[in-house]
CSV table of C-alpha atoms in Angstrom, one decimal:
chain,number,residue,atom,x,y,z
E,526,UNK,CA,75.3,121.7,-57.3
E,527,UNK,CA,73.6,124.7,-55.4
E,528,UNK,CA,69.9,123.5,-54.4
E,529,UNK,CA,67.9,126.9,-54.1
E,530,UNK,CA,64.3,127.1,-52.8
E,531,UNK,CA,62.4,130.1,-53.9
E,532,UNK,CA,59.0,131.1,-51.4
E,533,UNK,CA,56.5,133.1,-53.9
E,534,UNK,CA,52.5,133.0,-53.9
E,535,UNK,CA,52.6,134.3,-57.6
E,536,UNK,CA,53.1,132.2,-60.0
E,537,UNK,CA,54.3,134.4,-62.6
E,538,UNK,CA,56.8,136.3,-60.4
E,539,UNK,CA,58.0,132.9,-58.9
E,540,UNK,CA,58.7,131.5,-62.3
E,541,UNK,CA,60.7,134.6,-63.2
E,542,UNK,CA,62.8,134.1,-60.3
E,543,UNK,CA,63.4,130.5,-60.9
E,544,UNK,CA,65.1,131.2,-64.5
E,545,UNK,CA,66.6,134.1,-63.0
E,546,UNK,CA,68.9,132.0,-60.7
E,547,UNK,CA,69.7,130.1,-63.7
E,548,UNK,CA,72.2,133.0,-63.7
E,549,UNK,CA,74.3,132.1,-61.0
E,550,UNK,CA,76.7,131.1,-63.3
E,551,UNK,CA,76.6,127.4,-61.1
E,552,UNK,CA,75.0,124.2,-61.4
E,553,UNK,CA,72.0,124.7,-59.8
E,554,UNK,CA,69.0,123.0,-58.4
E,555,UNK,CA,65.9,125.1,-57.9
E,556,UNK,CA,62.4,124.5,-56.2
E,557,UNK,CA,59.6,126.8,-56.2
E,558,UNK,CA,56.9,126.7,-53.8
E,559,UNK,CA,53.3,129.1,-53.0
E,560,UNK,CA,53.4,128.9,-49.0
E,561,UNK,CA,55.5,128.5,-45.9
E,562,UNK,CA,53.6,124.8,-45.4
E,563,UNK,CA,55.2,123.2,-48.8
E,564,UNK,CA,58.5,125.4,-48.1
E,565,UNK,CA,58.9,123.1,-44.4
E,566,UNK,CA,58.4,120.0,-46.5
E,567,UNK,CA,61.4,121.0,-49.1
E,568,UNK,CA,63.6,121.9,-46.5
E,569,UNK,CA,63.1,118.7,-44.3
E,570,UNK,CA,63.4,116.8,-47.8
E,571,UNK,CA,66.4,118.4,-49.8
E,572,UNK,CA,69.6,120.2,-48.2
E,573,UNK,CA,68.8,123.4,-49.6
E,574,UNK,CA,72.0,125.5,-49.9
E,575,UNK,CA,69.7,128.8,-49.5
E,576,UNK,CA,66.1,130.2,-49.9
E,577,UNK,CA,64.2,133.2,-51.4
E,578,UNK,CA,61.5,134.1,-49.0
E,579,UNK,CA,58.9,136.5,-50.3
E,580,UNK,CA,57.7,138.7,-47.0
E,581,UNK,CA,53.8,139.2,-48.1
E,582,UNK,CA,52.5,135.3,-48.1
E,583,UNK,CA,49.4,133.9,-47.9
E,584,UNK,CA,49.0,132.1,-44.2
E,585,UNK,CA,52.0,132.7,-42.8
E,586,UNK,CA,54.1,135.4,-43.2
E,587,UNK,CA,57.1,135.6,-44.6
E,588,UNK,CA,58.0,137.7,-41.0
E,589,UNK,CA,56.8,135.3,-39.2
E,590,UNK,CA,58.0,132.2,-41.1
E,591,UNK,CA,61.7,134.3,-41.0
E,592,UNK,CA,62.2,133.1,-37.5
E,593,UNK,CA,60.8,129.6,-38.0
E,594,UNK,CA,63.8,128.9,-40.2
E,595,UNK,CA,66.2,130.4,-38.3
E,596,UNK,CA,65.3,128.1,-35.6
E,597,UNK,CA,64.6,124.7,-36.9
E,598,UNK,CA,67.4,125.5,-40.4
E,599,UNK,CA,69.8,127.6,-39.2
E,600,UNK,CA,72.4,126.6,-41.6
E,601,UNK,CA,69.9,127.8,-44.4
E,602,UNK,CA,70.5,131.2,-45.5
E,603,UNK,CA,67.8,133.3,-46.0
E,604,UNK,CA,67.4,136.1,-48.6
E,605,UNK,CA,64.1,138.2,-48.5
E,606,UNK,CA,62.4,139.7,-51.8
E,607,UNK,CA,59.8,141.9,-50.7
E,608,UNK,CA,57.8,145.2,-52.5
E,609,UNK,CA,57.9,146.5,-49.0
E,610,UNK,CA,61.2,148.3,-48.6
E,611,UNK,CA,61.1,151.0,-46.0
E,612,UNK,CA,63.9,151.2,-43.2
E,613,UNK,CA,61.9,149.8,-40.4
E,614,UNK,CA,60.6,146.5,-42.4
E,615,UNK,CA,64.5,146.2,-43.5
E,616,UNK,CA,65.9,146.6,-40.3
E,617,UNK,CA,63.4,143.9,-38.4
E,618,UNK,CA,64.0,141.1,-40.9
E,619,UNK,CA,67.4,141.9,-40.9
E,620,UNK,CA,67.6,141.4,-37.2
E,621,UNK,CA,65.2,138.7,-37.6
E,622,UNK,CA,68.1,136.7,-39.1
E,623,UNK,CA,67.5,137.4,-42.6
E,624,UNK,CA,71.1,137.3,-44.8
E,625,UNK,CA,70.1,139.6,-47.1
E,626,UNK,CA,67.2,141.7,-48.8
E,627,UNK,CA,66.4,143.0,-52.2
E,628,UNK,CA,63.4,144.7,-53.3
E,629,UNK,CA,61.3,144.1,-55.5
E,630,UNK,CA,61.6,147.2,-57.9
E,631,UNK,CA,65.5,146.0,-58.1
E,632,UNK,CA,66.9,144.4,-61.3
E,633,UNK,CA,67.2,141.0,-61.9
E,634,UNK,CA,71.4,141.7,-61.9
E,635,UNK,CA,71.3,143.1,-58.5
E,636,UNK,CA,69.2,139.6,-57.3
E,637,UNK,CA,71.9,137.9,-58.6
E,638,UNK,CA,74.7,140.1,-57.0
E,639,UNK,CA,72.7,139.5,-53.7
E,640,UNK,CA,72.7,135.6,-54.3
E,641,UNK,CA,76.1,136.1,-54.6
E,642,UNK,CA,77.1,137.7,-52.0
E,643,UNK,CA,74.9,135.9,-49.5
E,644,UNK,CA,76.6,132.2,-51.3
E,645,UNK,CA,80.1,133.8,-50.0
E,646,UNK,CA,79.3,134.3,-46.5
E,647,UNK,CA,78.6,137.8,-46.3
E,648,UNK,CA,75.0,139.8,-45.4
E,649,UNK,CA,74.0,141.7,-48.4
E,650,UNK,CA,71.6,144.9,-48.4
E,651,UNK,CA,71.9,147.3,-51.2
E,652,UNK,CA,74.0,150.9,-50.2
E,653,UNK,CA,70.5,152.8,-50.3
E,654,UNK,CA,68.9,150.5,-48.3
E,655,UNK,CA,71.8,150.0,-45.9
E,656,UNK,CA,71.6,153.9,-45.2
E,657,UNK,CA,68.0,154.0,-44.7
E,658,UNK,CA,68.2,150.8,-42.2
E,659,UNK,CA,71.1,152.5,-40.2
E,660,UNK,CA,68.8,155.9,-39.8
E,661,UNK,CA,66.2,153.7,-38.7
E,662,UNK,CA,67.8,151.8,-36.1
E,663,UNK,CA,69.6,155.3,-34.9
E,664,UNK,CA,66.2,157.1,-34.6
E,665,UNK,CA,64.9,154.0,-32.8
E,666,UNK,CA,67.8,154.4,-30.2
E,667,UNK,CA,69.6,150.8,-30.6
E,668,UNK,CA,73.1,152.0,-30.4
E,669,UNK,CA,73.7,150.6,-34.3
E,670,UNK,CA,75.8,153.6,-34.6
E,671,UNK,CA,79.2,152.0,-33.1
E,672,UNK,CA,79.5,149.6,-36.1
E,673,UNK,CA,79.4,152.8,-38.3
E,674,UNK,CA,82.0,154.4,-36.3
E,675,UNK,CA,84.4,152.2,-36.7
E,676,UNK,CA,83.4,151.1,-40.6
E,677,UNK,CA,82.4,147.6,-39.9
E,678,UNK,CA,80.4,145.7,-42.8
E,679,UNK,CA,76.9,144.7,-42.3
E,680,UNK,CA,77.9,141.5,-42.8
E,681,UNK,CA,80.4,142.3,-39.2
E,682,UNK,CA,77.6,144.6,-37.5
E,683,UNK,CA,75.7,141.2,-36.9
E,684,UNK,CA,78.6,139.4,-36.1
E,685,UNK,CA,79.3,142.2,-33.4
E,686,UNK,CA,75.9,142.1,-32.2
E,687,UNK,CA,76.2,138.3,-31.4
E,688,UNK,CA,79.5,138.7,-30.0
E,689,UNK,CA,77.7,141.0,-27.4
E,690,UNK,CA,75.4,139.2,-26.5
E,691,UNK,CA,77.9,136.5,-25.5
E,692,UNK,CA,77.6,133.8,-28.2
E,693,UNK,CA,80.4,132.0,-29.3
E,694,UNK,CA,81.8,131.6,-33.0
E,695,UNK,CA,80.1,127.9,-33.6
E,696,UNK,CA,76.9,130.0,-31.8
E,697,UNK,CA,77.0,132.8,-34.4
E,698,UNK,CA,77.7,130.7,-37.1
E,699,UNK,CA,74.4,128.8,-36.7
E,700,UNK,CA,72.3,132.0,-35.9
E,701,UNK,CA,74.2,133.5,-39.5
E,702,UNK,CA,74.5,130.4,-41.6
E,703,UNK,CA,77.9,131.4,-41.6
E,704,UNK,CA,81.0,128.4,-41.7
E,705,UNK,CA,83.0,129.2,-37.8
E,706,UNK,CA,86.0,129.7,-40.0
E,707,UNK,CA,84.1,132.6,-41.6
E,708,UNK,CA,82.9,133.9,-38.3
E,709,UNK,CA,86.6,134.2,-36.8
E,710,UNK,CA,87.3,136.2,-39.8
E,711,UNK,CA,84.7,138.3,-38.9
E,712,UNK,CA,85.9,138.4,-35.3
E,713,UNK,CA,89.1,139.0,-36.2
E,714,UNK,CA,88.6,142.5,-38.6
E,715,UNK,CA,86.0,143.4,-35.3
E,716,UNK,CA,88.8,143.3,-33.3
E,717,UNK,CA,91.3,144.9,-35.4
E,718,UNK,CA,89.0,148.0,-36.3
E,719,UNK,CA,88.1,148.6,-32.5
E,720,UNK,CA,91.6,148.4,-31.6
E,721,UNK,CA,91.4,145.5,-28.9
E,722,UNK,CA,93.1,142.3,-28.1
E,723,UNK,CA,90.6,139.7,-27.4
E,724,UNK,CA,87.4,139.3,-28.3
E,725,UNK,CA,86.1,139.6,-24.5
E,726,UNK,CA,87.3,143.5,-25.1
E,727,UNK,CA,85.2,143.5,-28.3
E,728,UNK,CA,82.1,141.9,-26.7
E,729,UNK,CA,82.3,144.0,-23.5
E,730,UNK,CA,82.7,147.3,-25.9
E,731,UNK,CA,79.9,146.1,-28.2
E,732,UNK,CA,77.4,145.0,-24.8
E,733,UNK,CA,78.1,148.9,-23.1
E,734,UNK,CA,76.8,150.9,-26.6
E,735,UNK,CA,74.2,149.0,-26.8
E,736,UNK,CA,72.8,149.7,-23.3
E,737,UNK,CA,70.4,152.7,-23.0
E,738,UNK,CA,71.7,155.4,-20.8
């Protein structure tokens, strides 16, 4: 049984989401709430497997409330649904610790292919929105470019990012919502595609490109 929390002020759209998920092809248990308040009492009250976060709430923000999760649920995967879709607003929730992010002018099978994604362990952005997050973080100087260069996933670009700033696997997993079997994994393919040893060598690679020089 997958328990899924859905964050929307409009009624309308948040109802369309709920029967969307009934897509899943899973057993599934869905709450839909108007605000970040009632979206605290769900997840202290249900173990919600992940949640849909709109971005443009009323009171709190869904950029704000991002990070509030992230601290007090961090088991809870987050995907974020948002009409506002350009690089930079991608790239800070992203880094904010969102797991994935689908706009709103995407189809209800991409949602669900997202979902999906996100339910396996991996971080899920669309290719077009991956490319336009990647020029953004390049133009912004914050060395994302390394993970490119040697083909890592988005899903390992965070992991890597972690890893250099020291965290360990249980560490990452909790920051990701990621299992630490999942994380090694990750780890692991890092490793492999920066052709060290150890992951001290990965960390210590990761930590110098992201310096500014």
């Amino acid at each position: 049984m997958l328990n899924l929390l859905v964050v929307e002020d409009h009624a309308l759209v948040r109802e369309g989401l709920l029967a969307t998920l009934k897509n899943l092809g899973a057993e599934t248990r869905t709450f839909g709430v108007p605000d970040a308040n009632e979206a605290i009492g769900v997840l202290e009250s249900e173990d919600i497997d992940m949640m849909i976060l709109d971005l443009m709430l009323p009171g709190t923000k869904g950029q704000t409330f991002l990070p509030l999760v992230r601290r007090r649920f961090p088991t809870v995967p987050v995907v974020i649904l948002s009409a506002l879709d350009d690089a930079d607003t991608v790239a800070r929730v992203m880094k904010a610790g969102a797991s994935g992010f689908v706009s709103k002018s995407g189809s209800s099978t991409e949602l669900i292919e997202a979902l999906r994604a996100v339910l396996s362990g991996e971080i899920y952005l669309p290719p077009k929105l991956q490319e336009l997050t990647n020029r953004s973080e390049s133009a912004h100087g914050e060395g994302k470019s390394l993970a490119q260069r040697f083909g890592l996933t988005a899903a390992q670009a965070r992991v890597m990012e972690l890893l250099a700033e020291g965290r360990s696997n249980r560490q990452i997993g909790e920051l990701l919502g990621l299992t630490e079997g999942t994380v090694k994994i990750h780890v692991s393919a890092i490793m492999k595609a920066m052709g060290v040893t150890n992951r001290s060598e990965a960390a210590l690679m990761a930590s110098r490109k992201r310096r500014p020089h």
